[in-house]
């Protein structure tokens, strides 16, 4: 029977106290030290919540990331943050990557506080990065996905491998809408192969039309939002590890662990690879107290399935 894991990649919800502290800093009402202290409290609470939920991989929640692209736009040569752009059909925005004309490169991979490696258990944590294809597709200007992968993201993946990361989840939100050419994505993924297992997650969209082609890509895992994608669209038997988006990160309604486990039980019958239970996208889209409860229910659903083996 396929192995079962549960975890929550992506940007996690900030507490009301951290959000208020950040606003106060913008208005000159507090200090950077006070904001950092509050962020550390949020990080400790998140790690504790994941451990209590029994999740198999931990995440630091990317609590200093304004959006999935911004840190690389600020750190890499040849890129800069551009205009505010709505992310899919959510109420959040990202700064579109803008090419500056300088050759692309990441001289110094992102370390703390972008990845809190000293707080994460070596060999048991997951990192989330933008897919190079999505980064190029959402750019305000011409960017090549393969160059982004090889010159900007590859050094980061190597750094993550050296610092005890177990899995890299590439957030890919530019494959919806039909008539998608997957060749640029496949070529970009070739540049990232080797240091760590790669998962390609398609958040908040119907992946049904591309799943048949996605399973041919050279990645270990594919992430599917099952709130937007019909389970019947899943190729059978599914040849890779499946990141099953079974907790809705855009809705405050709390999932029933028994129902999630029932759905997962059906998926297990269709898999050749492992089953990983995850949210269908970043948990930043719900209040932190709701996100914490969703973590607990995700872990409980995984526990039910594991005990049945």
PDB file of C-alpha atoms in Angstrom:
ATOM      1  CA  UNK A   1       0.000   0.000   0.000  1.00  0.00           C
ATOM      2  CA  UNK A   2       1.329   3.507  -0.786  1.00  0.00           C
ATOM      3  CA  UNK A   3       2.996   5.434   2.013  1.00  0.00           C
ATOM      4  CA  UNK A   4       0.914   8.231   3.552  1.00  0.00           C
ATOM      5  CA  UNK A   5       2.229  11.613   4.647  1.00  0.00           C
ATOM      6  CA  UNK A   6       0.656  14.928   5.662  1.00  0.00           C
ATOM      7  CA  UNK A   7       2.104  18.445   5.698  1.00  0.00           C
ATOM      8  CA  UNK A   8       1.304  22.062   4.790  1.00  0.00           C
ATOM      9  CA  UNK A   9       3.667  23.744   2.310  1.00  0.00           C
ATOM     10  CA  UNK A  10       3.435  27.390   1.277  1.00  0.00           C
ATOM     11  CA  UNK A  11       2.894  30.707   3.005  1.00  0.00           C
ATOM     12  CA  UNK A  12       1.099  30.307   6.333  1.00  0.00           C
ATOM     13  CA  UNK A  13      -1.389  32.693   7.919  1.00  0.00           C
ATOM     14  CA  UNK A  14       0.024  35.444  10.146  1.00  0.00           C
ATOM     15  CA  UNK A  15      -1.530  35.965  13.552  1.00  0.00           C
ATOM     16  CA  UNK A  16      -3.623  39.082  14.125  1.00  0.00           C
ATOM     17  CA  UNK A  17      -0.871  40.298  16.453  1.00  0.00           C
ATOM     18  CA  UNK A  18       1.820  39.955  13.758  1.00  0.00           C
ATOM     19  CA  UNK A  19      -0.351  41.665  11.149  1.00  0.00           C
ATOM     20  CA  UNK A  20      -1.010  44.553  13.555  1.00  0.00           C
ATOM     21  CA  UNK A  21       2.657  44.808  14.492  1.00  0.00           C
ATOM     22  CA  UNK A  22       3.602  45.046  10.818  1.00  0.00           C
ATOM     23  CA  UNK A  23       1.034  47.799  10.266  1.00  0.00           C
ATOM     24  CA  UNK A  24       2.287  49.650  13.317  1.00  0.00           C
ATOM     25  CA  UNK A  25       5.836  49.475  11.981  1.00  0.00           C
ATOM     26  CA  UNK A  26       4.717  50.988   8.666  1.00  0.00           C
ATOM     27  CA  UNK A  27       3.156  53.863  10.625  1.00  0.00           C
ATOM     28  CA  UNK A  28       6.116  54.379  12.932  1.00  0.00           C
ATOM     29  CA  UNK A  29       4.272  53.122  16.014  1.00  0.00           C
ATOM     30  CA  UNK A  30       6.610  50.245  16.872  1.00  0.00           C
ATOM     31  CA  UNK A  31      10.122  49.012  16.237  1.00  0.00           C
ATOM     32  CA  UNK A  32      11.595  46.375  13.896  1.00  0.00           C
ATOM     33  CA  UNK A  33      12.759  44.493  16.998  1.00  0.00           C
ATOM     34  CA  UNK A  34       9.204  44.268  18.309  1.00  0.00           C
ATOM     35  CA  UNK A  35       7.931  42.983  14.960  1.00  0.00           C
ATOM     36  CA  UNK A  36      10.697  40.380  14.811  1.00  0.00           C
ATOM     37  CA  UNK A  37       9.873  39.243  18.343  1.00  0.00           C
ATOM     38  CA  UNK A  38       6.237  38.781  17.351  1.00  0.00           C
ATOM     39  CA  UNK A  39       7.263  36.879  14.210  1.00  0.00           C
ATOM     40  CA  UNK A  40       9.382  34.523  16.288  1.00  0.00           C
ATOM     41  CA  UNK A  41       6.359  33.852  18.484  1.00  0.00           C
ATOM     42  CA  UNK A  42       4.308  33.070  15.375  1.00  0.00           C
ATOM     43  CA  UNK A  43       7.005  30.709  14.113  1.00  0.00           C
ATOM     44  CA  UNK A  44       7.182  28.864  17.425  1.00  0.00           C
ATOM     45  CA  UNK A  45       3.388  28.524  17.518  1.00  0.00           C
ATOM     46  CA  UNK A  46       3.307  27.196  13.940  1.00  0.00           C
ATOM     47  CA  UNK A  47       5.993  24.602  14.582  1.00  0.00           C
ATOM     48  CA  UNK A  48       4.205  23.518  17.762  1.00  0.00           C
ATOM     49  CA  UNK A  49       0.870  23.233  15.915  1.00  0.00           C
ATOM     50  CA  UNK A  50       2.403  21.027  13.219  1.00  0.00           C
ATOM     51  CA  UNK A  51       4.065  18.758  15.760  1.00  0.00           C
ATOM     52  CA  UNK A  52       0.828  18.449  17.750  1.00  0.00           C
ATOM     53  CA  UNK A  53      -1.045  17.626  14.520  1.00  0.00           C
ATOM     54  CA  UNK A  54       1.422  14.804  13.853  1.00  0.00           C
ATOM     55  CA  UNK A  55       2.457  16.141  10.446  1.00  0.00           C
ATOM     56  CA  UNK A  56       5.239  14.208   8.745  1.00  0.00           C
ATOM     57  CA  UNK A  57       7.079  17.213   7.289  1.00  0.00           C
ATOM     58  CA  UNK A  58       7.282  20.618   8.929  1.00  0.00           C
ATOM     59  CA  UNK A  59       7.296  24.051   7.310  1.00  0.00           C
ATOM     60  CA  UNK A  60       8.400  27.411   8.680  1.00  0.00           C
ATOM     61  CA  UNK A  61       5.417  29.026   6.981  1.00  0.00           C
ATOM     62  CA  UNK A  62       7.485  31.560   4.975  1.00  0.00           C
ATOM     63  CA  UNK A  63       6.384  34.200   7.471  1.00  0.00           C
ATOM     64  CA  UNK A  64       8.562  36.964   6.002  1.00  0.00           C
ATOM     65  CA  UNK A  65       7.526  36.315   2.390  1.00  0.00           C
ATOM     66  CA  UNK A  66       5.231  39.021   1.020  1.00  0.00           C
ATOM     67  CA  UNK A  67       4.437  36.752  -1.935  1.00  0.00           C
ATOM     68  CA  UNK A  68       5.959  33.688  -3.574  1.00  0.00           C
ATOM     69  CA  UNK A  69       8.042  35.735  -6.076  1.00  0.00           C
ATOM     70  CA  UNK A  70       9.172  38.777  -4.068  1.00  0.00           C
ATOM     71  CA  UNK A  71      12.239  37.395  -2.244  1.00  0.00           C
ATOM     72  CA  UNK A  72      13.820  36.289  -5.521  1.00  0.00           C
ATOM     73  CA  UNK A  73      12.912  39.534  -7.260  1.00  0.00           C
ATOM     74  CA  UNK A  74      14.790  41.369  -4.517  1.00  0.00           C
ATOM     75  CA  UNK A  75      17.739  38.983  -4.186  1.00  0.00           C
ATOM     76  CA  UNK A  76      18.552  37.954  -7.756  1.00  0.00           C
ATOM     77  CA  UNK A  77      20.519  39.856 -10.362  1.00  0.00           C
ATOM     78  CA  UNK A  78      18.427  40.697 -13.405  1.00  0.00           C
ATOM     79  CA  UNK A  79      15.134  40.921 -11.524  1.00  0.00           C
ATOM     80  CA  UNK A  80      13.217  43.522  -9.572  1.00  0.00           C
ATOM     81  CA  UNK A  81       9.724  43.689  -8.035  1.00  0.00           C
ATOM     82  CA  UNK A  82       7.191  45.186 -10.414  1.00  0.00           C
ATOM     83  CA  UNK A  83       3.539  46.204 -10.352  1.00  0.00           C
ATOM     84  CA  UNK A  84       1.060  44.831  -7.834  1.00  0.00           C
ATOM     85  CA  UNK A  85      -0.996  42.103  -9.504  1.00  0.00           C
ATOM     86  CA  UNK A  86      -3.886  40.058  -8.162  1.00  0.00           C
ATOM     87  CA  UNK A  87      -3.013  36.416  -7.485  1.00  0.00           C
ATOM     88  CA  UNK A  88      -5.538  34.265  -9.346  1.00  0.00           C
ATOM     89  CA  UNK A  89      -9.043  35.007  -7.997  1.00  0.00           C
ATOM     90  CA  UNK A  90      -7.927  35.672  -4.410  1.00  0.00           C
ATOM     91  CA  UNK A  91      -7.829  38.894  -2.399  1.00  0.00           C
ATOM     92  CA  UNK A  92      -4.028  38.875  -2.294  1.00  0.00           C
ATOM     93  CA  UNK A  93      -1.493  40.470  -4.612  1.00  0.00           C
ATOM     94  CA  UNK A  94       2.060  39.827  -5.749  1.00  0.00           C
ATOM     95  CA  UNK A  95       4.741  42.034  -7.224  1.00  0.00           C
ATOM     96  CA  UNK A  96       5.187  40.815 -10.773  1.00  0.00           C
ATOM     97  CA  UNK A  97       8.817  39.912 -11.564  1.00  0.00           C
ATOM     98  CA  UNK A  98      10.396  42.466 -13.894  1.00  0.00           C
ATOM     99  CA  UNK A  99      13.559  41.723 -15.903  1.00  0.00           C
ATOM    100  CA  UNK A 100      16.138  44.511 -15.694  1.00  0.00           C
ATOM    101  CA  UNK A 101      18.180  43.441 -18.700  1.00  0.00           C
ATOM    102  CA  UNK A 102      21.110  42.282 -16.584  1.00  0.00           C
ATOM    103  CA  UNK A 103      22.034  38.567 -16.858  1.00  0.00           C
ATOM    104  CA  UNK A 104      20.066  36.500 -14.346  1.00  0.00           C
ATOM    105  CA  UNK A 105      21.792  35.076 -11.298  1.00  0.00           C
ATOM    106  CA  UNK A 106      21.438  34.338  -7.601  1.00  0.00           C
ATOM    107  CA  UNK A 107      24.821  34.962  -6.006  1.00  0.00           C
ATOM    108  CA  UNK A 108      23.634  34.300  -2.443  1.00  0.00           C
ATOM    109  CA  UNK A 109      20.769  31.826  -1.904  1.00  0.00           C
ATOM    110  CA  UNK A 110      18.076  32.884   0.537  1.00  0.00           C
ATOM    111  CA  UNK A 111      18.812  31.795   4.103  1.00  0.00           C
ATOM    112  CA  UNK A 112      17.271  32.884   7.408  1.00  0.00           C
ATOM    113  CA  UNK A 113      14.813  34.489   7.913  1.00  0.00           C
ATOM    114  CA  UNK A 114      13.441  33.312   4.546  1.00  0.00           C
ATOM    115  CA  UNK A 115      14.106  29.698   5.521  1.00  0.00           C
ATOM    116  CA  UNK A 116      14.434  29.130   9.274  1.00  0.00           C
ATOM    117  CA  UNK A 117      16.687  26.101   9.001  1.00  0.00           C
ATOM    118  CA  UNK A 118      17.902  26.271  12.602  1.00  0.00           C
ATOM    119  CA  UNK A 119      14.313  25.748  13.798  1.00  0.00           C
ATOM    120  CA  UNK A 120      13.483  22.848  11.469  1.00  0.00           C
ATOM    121  CA  UNK A 121      14.321  19.149  11.959  1.00  0.00           C
ATOM    122  CA  UNK A 122      17.002  18.113   9.482  1.00  0.00           C
ATOM    123  CA  UNK A 123      15.644  15.749   6.855  1.00  0.00           C
ATOM    124  CA  UNK A 124      12.047  16.398   7.886  1.00  0.00           C
ATOM    125  CA  UNK A 125      11.031  19.732   6.474  1.00  0.00           C
ATOM    126  CA  UNK A 126       9.515  20.960   3.233  1.00  0.00           C
ATOM    127  CA  UNK A 127      10.330  24.140   1.300  1.00  0.00           C
ATOM    128  CA  UNK A 128       8.108  25.970  -1.170  1.00  0.00           C
ATOM    129  CA  UNK A 129       9.487  27.847  -4.187  1.00  0.00           C
ATOM    130  CA  UNK A 130       7.854  29.433  -7.211  1.00  0.00           C
ATOM    131  CA  UNK A 131       7.781  27.239 -10.276  1.00  0.00           C
ATOM    132  CA  UNK A 132      10.112  28.807 -12.864  1.00  0.00           C
ATOM    133  CA  UNK A 133       7.350  28.451 -15.447  1.00  0.00           C
ATOM    134  CA  UNK A 134       4.860  30.387 -13.299  1.00  0.00           C
ATOM    135  CA  UNK A 135       7.484  33.009 -12.486  1.00  0.00           C
ATOM    136  CA  UNK A 136       8.099  33.599 -16.188  1.00  0.00           C
ATOM    137  CA  UNK A 137       4.397  33.511 -17.068  1.00  0.00           C
ATOM    138  CA  UNK A 138       3.452  36.056 -14.385  1.00  0.00           C
ATOM    139  CA  UNK A 139       6.369  38.386 -15.118  1.00  0.00           C
ATOM    140  CA  UNK A 140       5.864  41.937 -16.356  1.00  0.00           C
ATOM    141  CA  UNK A 141       8.307  41.420 -19.192  1.00  0.00           C
ATOM    142  CA  UNK A 142      10.042  38.651 -21.101  1.00  0.00           C
ATOM    143  CA  UNK A 143      11.652  35.970 -18.909  1.00  0.00           C
ATOM    144  CA  UNK A 144      12.837  32.517 -19.889  1.00  0.00           C
ATOM    145  CA  UNK A 145      11.671  29.763 -17.538  1.00  0.00           C
ATOM    146  CA  UNK A 146      14.737  27.592 -18.143  1.00  0.00           C
ATOM    147  CA  UNK A 147      17.116  30.466 -17.370  1.00  0.00           C
ATOM    148  CA  UNK A 148      15.172  31.279 -14.194  1.00  0.00           C
ATOM    149  CA  UNK A 149      15.424  27.648 -13.148  1.00  0.00           C
ATOM    150  CA  UNK A 150      19.111  27.230 -13.833  1.00  0.00           C
ATOM    151  CA  UNK A 151      20.446  30.614 -12.744  1.00  0.00           C
ATOM    152  CA  UNK A 152      18.101  31.665  -9.938  1.00  0.00           C
ATOM    153  CA  UNK A 153      16.260  28.667  -8.494  1.00  0.00           C
ATOM    154  CA  UNK A 154      18.901  25.947  -8.922  1.00  0.00           C
ATOM    155  CA  UNK A 155      21.331  27.595  -6.458  1.00  0.00           C
ATOM    156  CA  UNK A 156      18.463  27.843  -3.971  1.00  0.00           C
ATOM    157  CA  UNK A 157      17.531  24.175  -4.324  1.00  0.00           C
ATOM    158  CA  UNK A 158      21.172  23.205  -3.775  1.00  0.00           C
ATOM    159  CA  UNK A 159      21.289  25.349  -0.627  1.00  0.00           C
ATOM    160  CA  UNK A 160      18.093  23.748   0.657  1.00  0.00           C
ATOM    161  CA  UNK A 161      19.558  20.274   0.105  1.00  0.00           C
ATOM    162  CA  UNK A 162      22.677  21.220   2.056  1.00  0.00           C
ATOM    163  CA  UNK A 163      20.523  22.477   4.932  1.00  0.00           C
ATOM    164  CA  UNK A 164      18.398  19.416   5.552  1.00  0.00           C
ATOM    165  CA  UNK A 165      15.326  20.013   3.391  1.00  0.00           C
ATOM    166  CA  UNK A 166      13.487  16.812   2.411  1.00  0.00           C
ATOM    167  CA  UNK A 167      11.246  18.020  -0.421  1.00  0.00           C
ATOM    168  CA  UNK A 168      10.807  21.104  -2.598  1.00  0.00           C
ATOM    169  CA  UNK A 169       7.261  22.034  -3.588  1.00  0.00           C
ATOM    170  CA  UNK A 170       7.166  24.197  -6.719  1.00  0.00           C
ATOM    171  CA  UNK A 171       4.047  26.352  -6.780  1.00  0.00           C
ATOM    172  CA  UNK A 172       2.699  26.317 -10.343  1.00  0.00           C
ATOM    173  CA  UNK A 173      -0.358  28.503 -10.945  1.00  0.00           C
ATOM    174  CA  UNK A 174       0.074  29.206 -14.673  1.00  0.00           C
ATOM    175  CA  UNK A 175      -1.261  25.993 -16.183  1.00  0.00           C
ATOM    176  CA  UNK A 176      -4.982  26.705 -16.127  1.00  0.00           C
ATOM    177  CA  UNK A 177      -7.137  27.762 -19.055  1.00  0.00           C
ATOM    178  CA  UNK A 178      -6.390  25.179 -21.743  1.00  0.00           C
ATOM    179  CA  UNK A 179      -4.029  25.101 -24.729  1.00  0.00           C
ATOM    180  CA  UNK A 180      -0.980  25.121 -22.454  1.00  0.00           C
ATOM    181  CA  UNK A 181       2.418  24.246 -23.926  1.00  0.00           C
ATOM    182  CA  UNK A 182       4.209  22.181 -21.283  1.00  0.00           C
ATOM    183  CA  UNK A 183       7.544  22.140 -23.107  1.00  0.00           C
ATOM    184  CA  UNK A 184       8.904  25.292 -21.363  1.00  0.00           C
ATOM    185  CA  UNK A 185       7.955  23.834 -17.986  1.00  0.00           C
ATOM    186  CA  UNK A 186       9.564  20.485 -18.762  1.00  0.00           C
ATOM    187  CA  UNK A 187      12.767  22.163 -19.943  1.00  0.00           C
ATOM    188  CA  UNK A 188      12.892  24.324 -16.812  1.00  0.00           C
ATOM    189  CA  UNK A 189      12.397  21.345 -14.512  1.00  0.00           C
ATOM    190  CA  UNK A 190      15.398  19.631 -16.083  1.00  0.00           C
ATOM    191  CA  UNK A 191      17.547  22.433 -14.651  1.00  0.00           C
ATOM    192  CA  UNK A 192      16.340  21.655 -11.109  1.00  0.00           C
ATOM    193  CA  UNK A 193      16.777  17.897 -11.132  1.00  0.00           C
ATOM    194  CA  UNK A 194      19.127  16.202  -8.718  1.00  0.00           C
ATOM    195  CA  UNK A 195      19.607  17.826  -5.328  1.00  0.00           C
ATOM    196  CA  UNK A 196      16.129  17.138  -3.901  1.00  0.00           C
ATOM    197  CA  UNK A 197      12.820  15.473  -4.783  1.00  0.00           C
ATOM    198  CA  UNK A 198      10.531  17.923  -6.579  1.00  0.00           C
ATOM    199  CA  UNK A 199       6.764  18.268  -6.320  1.00  0.00           C
ATOM    200  CA  UNK A 200       4.789  20.417  -8.746  1.00  0.00           C
ATOM    201  CA  UNK A 201       1.682  21.771  -7.000  1.00  0.00           C
ATOM    202  CA  UNK A 202      -1.182  23.376  -8.931  1.00  0.00           C
ATOM    203  CA  UNK A 203      -3.108  25.442  -6.343  1.00  0.00           C
ATOM    204  CA  UNK A 204      -6.649  26.773  -6.689  1.00  0.00           C
ATOM    205  CA  UNK A 205      -7.468  25.538 -10.156  1.00  0.00           C
ATOM    206  CA  UNK A 206      -8.754  22.709 -12.317  1.00  0.00           C
ATOM    207  CA  UNK A 207      -5.760  20.605 -13.340  1.00  0.00           C
ATOM    208  CA  UNK A 208      -7.870  18.019 -15.155  1.00  0.00           C
ATOM    209  CA  UNK A 209      -6.934  19.021 -18.686  1.00  0.00           C
ATOM    210  CA  UNK A 210      -3.178  18.810 -18.096  1.00  0.00           C
ATOM    211  CA  UNK A 211      -2.827  15.915 -15.650  1.00  0.00           C
ATOM    212  CA  UNK A 212      -2.249  13.369 -18.391  1.00  0.00           C
ATOM    213  CA  UNK A 213       0.754  15.368 -19.619  1.00  0.00           C
ATOM    214  CA  UNK A 214       1.986  16.418 -16.181  1.00  0.00           C
ATOM    215  CA  UNK A 215       2.607  12.835 -15.113  1.00  0.00           C
ATOM    216  CA  UNK A 216       5.147  12.602 -17.940  1.00  0.00           C
ATOM    217  CA  UNK A 217       7.272  15.385 -16.424  1.00  0.00           C
ATOM    218  CA  UNK A 218      10.479  14.580 -14.570  1.00  0.00           C
ATOM    219  CA  UNK A 219       9.247  15.312 -11.044  1.00  0.00           C
ATOM    220  CA  UNK A 220       8.552  12.964  -8.164  1.00  0.00           C
ATOM    221  CA  UNK A 221       5.137  14.361  -7.245  1.00  0.00           C
ATOM    222  CA  UNK A 222       2.152  16.269  -8.619  1.00  0.00           C
ATOM    223  CA  UNK A 223      -0.154  18.399  -6.443  1.00  0.00           C
ATOM    224  CA  UNK A 224      -3.852  18.553  -7.325  1.00  0.00           C
ATOM    225  CA  UNK A 225      -6.540  20.808  -5.842  1.00  0.00           C
ATOM    226  CA  UNK A 226      -9.445  18.418  -5.405  1.00  0.00           C
ATOM    227  CA  UNK A 227     -11.823  21.274  -4.602  1.00  0.00           C
ATOM    228  CA  UNK A 228     -11.396  22.432  -8.219  1.00  0.00           C
ATOM    229  CA  UNK A 229     -10.414  19.215 -10.016  1.00  0.00           C
ATOM    230  CA  UNK A 230     -12.726  16.246 -10.543  1.00  0.00           C
ATOM    231  CA  UNK A 231     -11.172  13.096  -9.119  1.00  0.00           C
ATOM    232  CA  UNK A 232     -12.236  11.302 -12.303  1.00  0.00           C
ATOM    233  CA  UNK A 233      -9.651  13.363 -14.210  1.00  0.00           C
ATOM    234  CA  UNK A 234      -6.853  11.557 -12.364  1.00  0.00           C
ATOM    235  CA  UNK A 235      -4.868   9.207 -14.652  1.00  0.00           C
ATOM    236  CA  UNK A 236      -5.150   5.627 -13.401  1.00  0.00           C
ATOM    237  CA  UNK A 237      -3.043   4.168 -12.029  1.00  0.00           C
ATOM    238  CA  UNK A 238      -1.432   7.437 -10.947  1.00  0.00           C
ATOM    239  CA  UNK A 239       2.298   6.827 -11.471  1.00  0.00           C
ATOM    240  CA  UNK A 240       3.743   9.450  -9.140  1.00  0.00           C
ATOM    241  CA  UNK A 241       3.360  10.623  -5.573  1.00  0.00           C
ATOM    242  CA  UNK A 242       0.112  12.581  -5.324  1.00  0.00           C
ATOM    243  CA  UNK A 243      -0.084  15.763  -3.239  1.00  0.00           C
ATOM    244  CA  UNK A 244      -3.820  15.620  -2.677  1.00  0.00           C
ATOM    245  CA  UNK A 245      -5.282  19.040  -1.897  1.00  0.00           C
ATOM    246  CA  UNK A 246      -7.927  17.873   0.565  1.00  0.00           C
ATOM    247  CA  UNK A 247      -8.060  20.879   2.922  1.00  0.00           C
ATOM    248  CA  UNK A 248      -9.498  24.072   1.440  1.00  0.00           C
ATOM    249  CA  UNK A 249      -7.152  27.000   2.071  1.00  0.00           C
ATOM    250  CA  UNK A 250      -9.650  29.575   0.775  1.00  0.00           C
ATOM    251  CA  UNK A 251     -12.582  28.647   2.977  1.00  0.00           C
ATOM    252  CA  UNK A 252     -12.928  28.965   6.762  1.00  0.00           C
ATOM    253  CA  UNK A 253     -15.245  25.959   6.987  1.00  0.00           C
ATOM    254  CA  UNK A 254     -13.437  23.183   8.841  1.00  0.00           C
ATOM    255  CA  UNK A 255     -13.074  19.798   7.192  1.00  0.00           C
ATOM    256  CA  UNK A 256     -14.297  16.581   8.811  1.00  0.00           C
ATOM    257  CA  UNK A 257     -11.240  14.314   9.262  1.00  0.00           C
ATOM    258  CA  UNK A 258     -13.385  11.238   8.700  1.00  0.00           C
ATOM    259  CA  UNK A 259     -14.614  12.579   5.359  1.00  0.00           C
ATOM    260  CA  UNK A 260     -11.093  13.579   4.316  1.00  0.00           C
ATOM    261  CA  UNK A 261      -9.874  10.104   5.248  1.00  0.00           C
ATOM    262  CA  UNK A 262     -12.709   8.534   3.243  1.00  0.00           C
ATOM    263  CA  UNK A 263     -11.683  10.554   0.196  1.00  0.00           C
ATOM    264  CA  UNK A 264      -8.046   9.613   0.747  1.00  0.00           C
ATOM    265  CA  UNK A 265      -9.019   5.952   1.028  1.00  0.00           C
ATOM    266  CA  UNK A 266     -10.456   6.122  -2.477  1.00  0.00           C
ATOM    267  CA  UNK A 267      -7.313   7.767  -3.800  1.00  0.00           C
ATOM    268  CA  UNK A 268      -5.099   5.053  -2.333  1.00  0.00           C
ATOM    269  CA  UNK A 269      -6.733   2.503  -4.622  1.00  0.00           C
ATOM    270  CA  UNK A 270      -5.598   4.489  -7.682  1.00  0.00           C
ATOM    271  CA  UNK A 271      -1.959   5.178  -6.810  1.00  0.00           C
ATOM    272  CA  UNK A 272       1.362   3.627  -7.698  1.00  0.00           C
ATOM    273  CA  UNK A 273       3.193   6.352  -5.739  1.00  0.00           C
ATOM    274  CA  UNK A 274       2.728   7.774  -2.254  1.00  0.00           C
ATOM    275  CA  UNK A 275      -0.287   9.741  -0.995  1.00  0.00           C
ATOM    276  CA  UNK A 276       0.524  13.089   0.599  1.00  0.00           C
ATOM    277  CA  UNK A 277      -2.383  14.969   2.188  1.00  0.00           C
ATOM    278  CA  UNK A 278      -1.933  18.745   1.918  1.00  0.00           C
ATOM    279  CA  UNK A 279      -4.008  21.923   1.727  1.00  0.00           C
ATOM    280  CA  UNK A 280      -5.004  22.906  -1.808  1.00  0.00           C
ATOM    281  CA  UNK A 281      -2.894  26.080  -1.551  1.00  0.00           C
ATOM    282  CA  UNK A 282      -1.303  28.503   0.900  1.00  0.00           C
ATOM    283  CA  UNK A 283      -3.044  28.674   4.272  1.00  0.00           C
ATOM    284  CA  UNK A 284      -2.416  32.431   4.342  1.00  0.00           C
ATOM    285  CA  UNK A 285      -5.896  32.913   2.875  1.00  0.00           C
ATOM    286  CA  UNK A 286      -7.710  32.017   6.111  1.00  0.00           C
ATOM    287  CA  UNK A 287      -7.337  33.494   9.623  1.00  0.00           C
ATOM    288  CA  UNK A 288      -4.486  31.961  11.628  1.00  0.00           C
ATOM    289  CA  UNK A 289      -6.809  30.398  14.213  1.00  0.00           C
ATOM    290  CA  UNK A 290      -8.650  28.635  11.352  1.00  0.00           C
ATOM    291  CA  UNK A 291      -5.385  27.606   9.690  1.00  0.00           C
ATOM    292  CA  UNK A 292      -4.261  26.038  12.975  1.00  0.00           C
ATOM    293  CA  UNK A 293      -7.451  23.973  13.181  1.00  0.00           C
ATOM    294  CA  UNK A 294      -7.074  22.894   9.567  1.00  0.00           C
ATOM    295  CA  UNK A 295      -3.584  21.621  10.355  1.00  0.00           C
ATOM    296  CA  UNK A 296      -5.013  19.549  13.192  1.00  0.00           C
ATOM    297  CA  UNK A 297      -7.731  18.075  10.981  1.00  0.00           C
ATOM    298  CA  UNK A 298      -5.263  17.318   8.215  1.00  0.00           C
ATOM    299  CA  UNK A 299      -3.107  15.418  10.681  1.00  0.00           C
ATOM    300  CA  UNK A 300      -6.116  13.574  12.104  1.00  0.00           C
ATOM    301  CA  UNK A 301      -7.216  12.429   8.633  1.00  0.00           C
ATOM    302  CA  UNK A 302      -3.717  11.110   7.919  1.00  0.00           C
ATOM    303  CA  UNK A 303      -3.674   9.334  11.277  1.00  0.00           C
ATOM    304  CA  UNK A 304      -6.951   7.575  10.467  1.00  0.00           C
ATOM    305  CA  UNK A 305      -5.574   6.301   7.158  1.00  0.00           C
ATOM    306  CA  UNK A 306      -2.264   5.206   8.675  1.00  0.00           C
ATOM    307  CA  UNK A 307      -4.001   3.240  11.425  1.00  0.00           C
ATOM    308  CA  UNK A 308      -6.016   1.352   8.808  1.00  0.00           C
ATOM    309  CA  UNK A 309      -2.920   0.000   7.066  1.00  0.00           C
TER     310      UNK A 309
END
